[in-house]
PDB file of C-alpha atoms in Angstrom:
ATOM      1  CA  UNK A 242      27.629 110.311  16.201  1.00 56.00           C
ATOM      2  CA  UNK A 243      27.261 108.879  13.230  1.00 70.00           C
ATOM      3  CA  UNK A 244      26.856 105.414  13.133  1.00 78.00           C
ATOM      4  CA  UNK A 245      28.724 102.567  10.054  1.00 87.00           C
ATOM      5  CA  UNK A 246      27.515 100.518   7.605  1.00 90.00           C
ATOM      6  CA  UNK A 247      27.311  97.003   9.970  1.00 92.00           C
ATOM      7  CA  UNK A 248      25.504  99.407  12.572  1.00 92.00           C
ATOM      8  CA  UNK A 249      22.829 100.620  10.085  1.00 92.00           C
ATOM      9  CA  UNK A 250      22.430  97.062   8.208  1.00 93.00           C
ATOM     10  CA  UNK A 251      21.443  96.043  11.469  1.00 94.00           C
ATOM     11  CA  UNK A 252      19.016  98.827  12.229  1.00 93.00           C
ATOM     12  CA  UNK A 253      17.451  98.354   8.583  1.00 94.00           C
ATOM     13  CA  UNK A 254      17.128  94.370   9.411  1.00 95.00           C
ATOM     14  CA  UNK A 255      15.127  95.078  12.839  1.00 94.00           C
ATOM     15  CA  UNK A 256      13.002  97.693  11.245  1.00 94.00           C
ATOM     16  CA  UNK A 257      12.378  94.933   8.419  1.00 93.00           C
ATOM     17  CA  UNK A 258      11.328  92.493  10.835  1.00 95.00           C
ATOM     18  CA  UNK A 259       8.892  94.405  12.741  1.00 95.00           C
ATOM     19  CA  UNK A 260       7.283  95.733   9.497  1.00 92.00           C
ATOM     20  CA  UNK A 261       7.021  92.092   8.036  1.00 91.00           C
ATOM     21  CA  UNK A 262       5.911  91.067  11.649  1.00 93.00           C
ATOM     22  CA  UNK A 263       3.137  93.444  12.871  1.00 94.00           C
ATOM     23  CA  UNK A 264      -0.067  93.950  10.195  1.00 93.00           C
ATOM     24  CA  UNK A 265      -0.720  97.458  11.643  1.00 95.00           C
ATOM     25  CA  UNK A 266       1.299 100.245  11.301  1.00 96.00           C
ATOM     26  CA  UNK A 267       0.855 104.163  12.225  1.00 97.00           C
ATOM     27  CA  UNK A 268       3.199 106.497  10.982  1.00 97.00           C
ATOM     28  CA  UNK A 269       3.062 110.078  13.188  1.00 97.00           C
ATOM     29  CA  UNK A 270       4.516 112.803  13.630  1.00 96.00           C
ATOM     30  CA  UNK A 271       5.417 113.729  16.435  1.00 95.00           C
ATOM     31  CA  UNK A 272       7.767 117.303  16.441  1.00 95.00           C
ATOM     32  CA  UNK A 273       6.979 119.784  18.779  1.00 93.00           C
ATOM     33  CA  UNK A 274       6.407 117.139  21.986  1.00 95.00           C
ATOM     34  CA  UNK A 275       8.701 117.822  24.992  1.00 95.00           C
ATOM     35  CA  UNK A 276      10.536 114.988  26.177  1.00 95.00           C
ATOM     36  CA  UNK A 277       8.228 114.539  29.640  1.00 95.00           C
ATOM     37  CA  UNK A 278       5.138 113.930  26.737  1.00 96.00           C
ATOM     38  CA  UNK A 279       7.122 111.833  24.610  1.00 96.00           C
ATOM     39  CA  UNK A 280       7.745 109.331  27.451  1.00 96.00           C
ATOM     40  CA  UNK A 281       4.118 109.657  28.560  1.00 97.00           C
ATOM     41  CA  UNK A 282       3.234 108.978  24.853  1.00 97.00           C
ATOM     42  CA  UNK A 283       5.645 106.026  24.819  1.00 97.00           C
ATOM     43  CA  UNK A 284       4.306 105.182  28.384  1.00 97.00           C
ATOM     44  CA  UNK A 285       0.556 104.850  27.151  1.00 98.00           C
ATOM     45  CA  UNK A 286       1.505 102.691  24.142  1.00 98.00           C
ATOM     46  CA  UNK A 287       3.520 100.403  25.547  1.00 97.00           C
ATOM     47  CA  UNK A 288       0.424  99.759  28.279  1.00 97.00           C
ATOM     48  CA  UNK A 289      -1.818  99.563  25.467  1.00 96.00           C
ATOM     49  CA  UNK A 290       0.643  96.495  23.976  1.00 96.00           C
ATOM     50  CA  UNK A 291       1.628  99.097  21.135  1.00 97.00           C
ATOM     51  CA  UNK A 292       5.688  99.006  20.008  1.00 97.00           C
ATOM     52  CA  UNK A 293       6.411 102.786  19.275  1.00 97.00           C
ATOM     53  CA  UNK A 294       9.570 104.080  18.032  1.00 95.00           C
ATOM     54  CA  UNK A 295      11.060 107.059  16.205  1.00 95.00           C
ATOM     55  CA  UNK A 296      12.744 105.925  13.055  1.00 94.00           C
ATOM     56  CA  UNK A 297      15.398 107.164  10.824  1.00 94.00           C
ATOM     57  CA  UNK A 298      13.226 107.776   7.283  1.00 96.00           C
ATOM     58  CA  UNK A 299      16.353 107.214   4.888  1.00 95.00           C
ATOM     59  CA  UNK A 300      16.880 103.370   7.285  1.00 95.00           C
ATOM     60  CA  UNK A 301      13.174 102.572   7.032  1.00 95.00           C
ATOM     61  CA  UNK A 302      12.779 103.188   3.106  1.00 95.00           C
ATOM     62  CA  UNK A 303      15.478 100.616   2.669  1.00 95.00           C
ATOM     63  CA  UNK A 304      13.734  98.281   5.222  1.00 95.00           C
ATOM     64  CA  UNK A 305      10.605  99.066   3.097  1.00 93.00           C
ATOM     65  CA  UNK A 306      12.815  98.147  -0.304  1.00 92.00           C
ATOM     66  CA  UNK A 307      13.251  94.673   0.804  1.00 91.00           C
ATOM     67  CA  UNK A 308       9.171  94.068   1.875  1.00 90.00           C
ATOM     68  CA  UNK A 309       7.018  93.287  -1.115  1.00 89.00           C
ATOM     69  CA  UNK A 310       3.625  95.101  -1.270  1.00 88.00           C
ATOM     70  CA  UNK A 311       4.784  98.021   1.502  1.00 91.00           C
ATOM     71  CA  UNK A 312       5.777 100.887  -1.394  1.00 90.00           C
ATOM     72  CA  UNK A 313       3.228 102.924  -0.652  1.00 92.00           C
ATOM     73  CA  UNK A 314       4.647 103.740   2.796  1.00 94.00           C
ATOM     74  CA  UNK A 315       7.809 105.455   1.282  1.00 94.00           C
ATOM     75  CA  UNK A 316       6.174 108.690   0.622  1.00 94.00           C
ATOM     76  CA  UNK A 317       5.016 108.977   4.282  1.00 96.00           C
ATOM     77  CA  UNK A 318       8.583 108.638   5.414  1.00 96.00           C
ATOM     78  CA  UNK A 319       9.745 112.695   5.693  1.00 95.00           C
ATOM     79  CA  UNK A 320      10.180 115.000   8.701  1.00 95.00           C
ATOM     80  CA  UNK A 321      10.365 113.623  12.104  1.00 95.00           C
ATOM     81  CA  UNK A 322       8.359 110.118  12.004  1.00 97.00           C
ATOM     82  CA  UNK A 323       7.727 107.659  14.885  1.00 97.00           C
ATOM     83  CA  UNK A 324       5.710 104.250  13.820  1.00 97.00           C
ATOM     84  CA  UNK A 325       3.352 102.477  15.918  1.00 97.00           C
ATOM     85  CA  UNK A 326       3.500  98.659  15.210  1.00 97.00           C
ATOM     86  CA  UNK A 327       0.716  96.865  15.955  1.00 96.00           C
ATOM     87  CA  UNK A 328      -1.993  93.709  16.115  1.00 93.00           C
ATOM     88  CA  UNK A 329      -5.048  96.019  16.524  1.00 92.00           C
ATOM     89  CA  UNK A 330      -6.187  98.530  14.586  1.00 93.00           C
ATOM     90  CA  UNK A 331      -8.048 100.388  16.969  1.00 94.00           C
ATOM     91  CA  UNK A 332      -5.439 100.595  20.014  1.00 95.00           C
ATOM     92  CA  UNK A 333      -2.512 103.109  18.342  1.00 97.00           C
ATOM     93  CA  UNK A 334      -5.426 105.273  17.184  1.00 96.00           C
ATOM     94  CA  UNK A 335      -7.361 105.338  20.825  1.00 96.00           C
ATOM     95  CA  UNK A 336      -3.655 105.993  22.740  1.00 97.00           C
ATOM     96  CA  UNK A 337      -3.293 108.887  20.301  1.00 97.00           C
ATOM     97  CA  UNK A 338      -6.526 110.427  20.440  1.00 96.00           C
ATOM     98  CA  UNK A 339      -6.648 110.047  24.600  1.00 96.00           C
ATOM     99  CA  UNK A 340      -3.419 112.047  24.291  1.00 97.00           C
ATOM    100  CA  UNK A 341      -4.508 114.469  22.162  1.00 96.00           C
ATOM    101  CA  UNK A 342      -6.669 115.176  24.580  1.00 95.00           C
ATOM    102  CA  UNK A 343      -5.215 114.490  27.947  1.00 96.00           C
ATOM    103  CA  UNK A 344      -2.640 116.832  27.160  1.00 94.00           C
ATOM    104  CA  UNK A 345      -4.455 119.426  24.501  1.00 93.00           C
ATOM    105  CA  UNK A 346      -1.867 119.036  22.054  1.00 94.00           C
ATOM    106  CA  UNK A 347      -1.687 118.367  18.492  1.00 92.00           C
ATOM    107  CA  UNK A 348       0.835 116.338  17.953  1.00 93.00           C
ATOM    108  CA  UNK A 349       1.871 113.383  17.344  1.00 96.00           C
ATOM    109  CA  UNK A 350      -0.421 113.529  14.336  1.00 96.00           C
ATOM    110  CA  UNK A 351      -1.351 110.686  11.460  1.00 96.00           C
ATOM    111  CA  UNK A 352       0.738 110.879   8.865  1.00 97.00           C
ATOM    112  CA  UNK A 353      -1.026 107.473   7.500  1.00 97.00           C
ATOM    113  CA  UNK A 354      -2.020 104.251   9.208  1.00 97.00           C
ATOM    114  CA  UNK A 355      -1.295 100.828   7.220  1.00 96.00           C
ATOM    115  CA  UNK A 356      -3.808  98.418   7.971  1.00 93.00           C
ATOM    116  CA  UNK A 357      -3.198  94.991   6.155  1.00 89.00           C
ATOM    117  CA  UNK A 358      -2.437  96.767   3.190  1.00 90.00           C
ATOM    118  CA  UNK A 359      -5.139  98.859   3.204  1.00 93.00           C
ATOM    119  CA  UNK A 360      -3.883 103.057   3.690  1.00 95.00           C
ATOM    120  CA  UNK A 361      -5.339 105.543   6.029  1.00 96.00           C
ATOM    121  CA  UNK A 362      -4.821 109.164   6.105  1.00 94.00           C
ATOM    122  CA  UNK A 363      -6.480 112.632   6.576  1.00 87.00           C
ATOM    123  CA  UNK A 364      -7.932 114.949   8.967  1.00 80.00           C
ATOM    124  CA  UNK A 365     -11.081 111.880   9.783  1.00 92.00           C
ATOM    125  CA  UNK A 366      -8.712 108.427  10.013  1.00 94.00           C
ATOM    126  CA  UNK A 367      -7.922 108.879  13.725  1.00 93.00           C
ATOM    127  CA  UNK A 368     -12.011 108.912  14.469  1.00 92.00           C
ATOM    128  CA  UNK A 369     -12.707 106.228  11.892  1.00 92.00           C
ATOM    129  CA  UNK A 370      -9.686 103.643  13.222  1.00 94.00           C
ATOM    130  CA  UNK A 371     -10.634 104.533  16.867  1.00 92.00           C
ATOM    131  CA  UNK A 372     -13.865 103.438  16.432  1.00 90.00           C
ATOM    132  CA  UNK A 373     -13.145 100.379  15.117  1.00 88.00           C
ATOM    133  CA  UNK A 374     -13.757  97.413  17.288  1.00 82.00           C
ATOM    134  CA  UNK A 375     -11.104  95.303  18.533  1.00 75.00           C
ATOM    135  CA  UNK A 376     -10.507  91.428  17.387  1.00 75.00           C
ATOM    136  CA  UNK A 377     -11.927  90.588  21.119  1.00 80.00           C
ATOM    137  CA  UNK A 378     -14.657  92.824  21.548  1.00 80.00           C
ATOM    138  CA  UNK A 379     -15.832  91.094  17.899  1.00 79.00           C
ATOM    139  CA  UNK A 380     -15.481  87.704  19.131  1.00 85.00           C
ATOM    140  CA  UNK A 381     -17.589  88.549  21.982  1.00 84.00           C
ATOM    141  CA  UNK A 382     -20.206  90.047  19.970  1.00 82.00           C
ATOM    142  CA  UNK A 383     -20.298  86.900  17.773  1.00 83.00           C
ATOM    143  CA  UNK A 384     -21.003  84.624  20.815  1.00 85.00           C
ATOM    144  CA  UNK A 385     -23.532  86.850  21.790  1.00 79.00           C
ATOM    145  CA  UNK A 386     -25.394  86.616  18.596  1.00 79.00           C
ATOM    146  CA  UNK A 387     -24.329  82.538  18.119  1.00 81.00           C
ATOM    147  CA  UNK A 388     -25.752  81.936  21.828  1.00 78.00           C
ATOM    148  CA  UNK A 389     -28.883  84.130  21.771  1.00 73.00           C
ATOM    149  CA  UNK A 390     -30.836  81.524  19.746  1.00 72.00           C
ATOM    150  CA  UNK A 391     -29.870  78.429  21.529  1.00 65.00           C
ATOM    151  CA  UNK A 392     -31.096  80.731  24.996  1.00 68.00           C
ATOM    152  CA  UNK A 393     -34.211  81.711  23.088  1.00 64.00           C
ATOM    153  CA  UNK A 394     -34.607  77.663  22.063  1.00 58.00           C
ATOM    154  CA  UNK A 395     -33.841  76.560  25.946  1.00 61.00           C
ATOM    155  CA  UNK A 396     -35.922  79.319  27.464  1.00 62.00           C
ATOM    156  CA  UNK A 397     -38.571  78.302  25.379  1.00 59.00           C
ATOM    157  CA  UNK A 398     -38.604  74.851  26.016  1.00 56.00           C
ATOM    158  CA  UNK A 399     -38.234  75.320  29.772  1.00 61.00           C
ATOM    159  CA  UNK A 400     -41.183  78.051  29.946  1.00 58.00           C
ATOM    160  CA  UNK A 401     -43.020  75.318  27.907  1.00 56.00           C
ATOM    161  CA  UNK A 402     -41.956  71.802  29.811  1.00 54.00           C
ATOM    162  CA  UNK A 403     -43.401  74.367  33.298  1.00 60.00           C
ATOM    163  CA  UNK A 404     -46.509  74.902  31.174  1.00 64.00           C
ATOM    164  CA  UNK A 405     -47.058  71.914  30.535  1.00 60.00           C
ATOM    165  CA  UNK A 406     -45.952  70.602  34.342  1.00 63.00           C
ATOM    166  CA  UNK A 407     -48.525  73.036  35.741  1.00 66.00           C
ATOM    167  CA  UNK A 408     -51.357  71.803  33.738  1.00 65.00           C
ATOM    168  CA  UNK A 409     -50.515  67.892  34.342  1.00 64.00           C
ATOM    169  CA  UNK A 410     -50.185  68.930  38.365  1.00 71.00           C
ATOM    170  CA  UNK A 411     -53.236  71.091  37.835  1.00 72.00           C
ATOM    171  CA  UNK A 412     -55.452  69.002  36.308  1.00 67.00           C
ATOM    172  CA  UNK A 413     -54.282  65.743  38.664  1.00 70.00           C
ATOM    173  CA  UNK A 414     -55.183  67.583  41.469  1.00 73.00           C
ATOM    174  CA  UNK A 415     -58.708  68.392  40.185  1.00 72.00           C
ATOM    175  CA  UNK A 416     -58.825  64.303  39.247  1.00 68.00           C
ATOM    176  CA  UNK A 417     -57.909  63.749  42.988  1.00 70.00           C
ATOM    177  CA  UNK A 418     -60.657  66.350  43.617  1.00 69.00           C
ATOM    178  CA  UNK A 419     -63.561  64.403  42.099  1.00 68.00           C
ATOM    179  CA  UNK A 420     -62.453  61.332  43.298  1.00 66.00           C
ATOM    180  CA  UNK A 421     -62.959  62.259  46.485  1.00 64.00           C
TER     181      UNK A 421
END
């Protein structure tokens, strides 16, 4: 059923907003999936906080028209493609490549991933944005490094103020002993 112009303005405009929103983007392709693993597919992302949807490529080139900086994207845009919007690099890529292999398919496969402006593609992206660590899992490692030589300082002043306790008590008690 085809749909009119106010229907497809509107379809453009929502595809607009999520590409202005999200600063991740995976475009796949994902032909040759039967429906049961497409909804697992759309299952996983949506657990892993991922928006996924199959788009109509002629609708999302003129969503892409009215975004500045986004033409490189157009070219990706052919045969069946399904975009992953995201925060985090890292998530779309490990939901794909855990269903890659869950399932031993090979589909959906990377067309390209757009990562604040930056374009992924070929046969090693998948590994290279999977491994990337997440905005959290950073963080954390930051702490960890900021903390570690405030520990170090406390540790050592605590192993040092006991030192120094022990010989005080130490040599008190050996006062106490020739006094007597």
């Amino acid at each position: 059923m085809s749909k009119n112009r106010a229907e497809k303005a509107e379809i453009i405009d929502a595809i607009g907003e999520k590409l202005d929103e999200y600063p991740i983007l995976y475009l796949t392709n994902f032909s040759g999936l039967t429906v049961a693993q497409s909804n697992d597919l759309r299952g996983r992302f949506r657990e892993a906080g991922v928006d996924y949807q199959v788009t109509k490529n002629t609708l999302a080139k003129m969503a892409l028209d009215r975004l500045e900086g986004m033409d490189a994207l157009e070219d990706f845009f052919y045969g069946p493609t399904a975009v992953a919007f995201s925060e985090d690099p890292a998530k779309p890529a490990r939901v794909i490549q855990d269903f890659l292999e869950d399932e031993d398919v090979e589909r959906p496969e990377l067309k390209v991933a757009w990562i604040e402006g930056e374009l992924y593609e070929g046969p090693d992206a998948l590994d290279t944005l999977a491994d990337l660590k997440s905005r959290e899992e950073l963080i954390g490692e930051i702490i960890g490094l900021l903390q570690s030589p405030a520990q170090n300082v406390v540790g050592g002043l605590t192993g040092t103020g006991q030192t120094l306790a022990g010989i005080v008590k130490t040599l008190s008690e050996r006062e106490e002993e020739d006094d007597e």
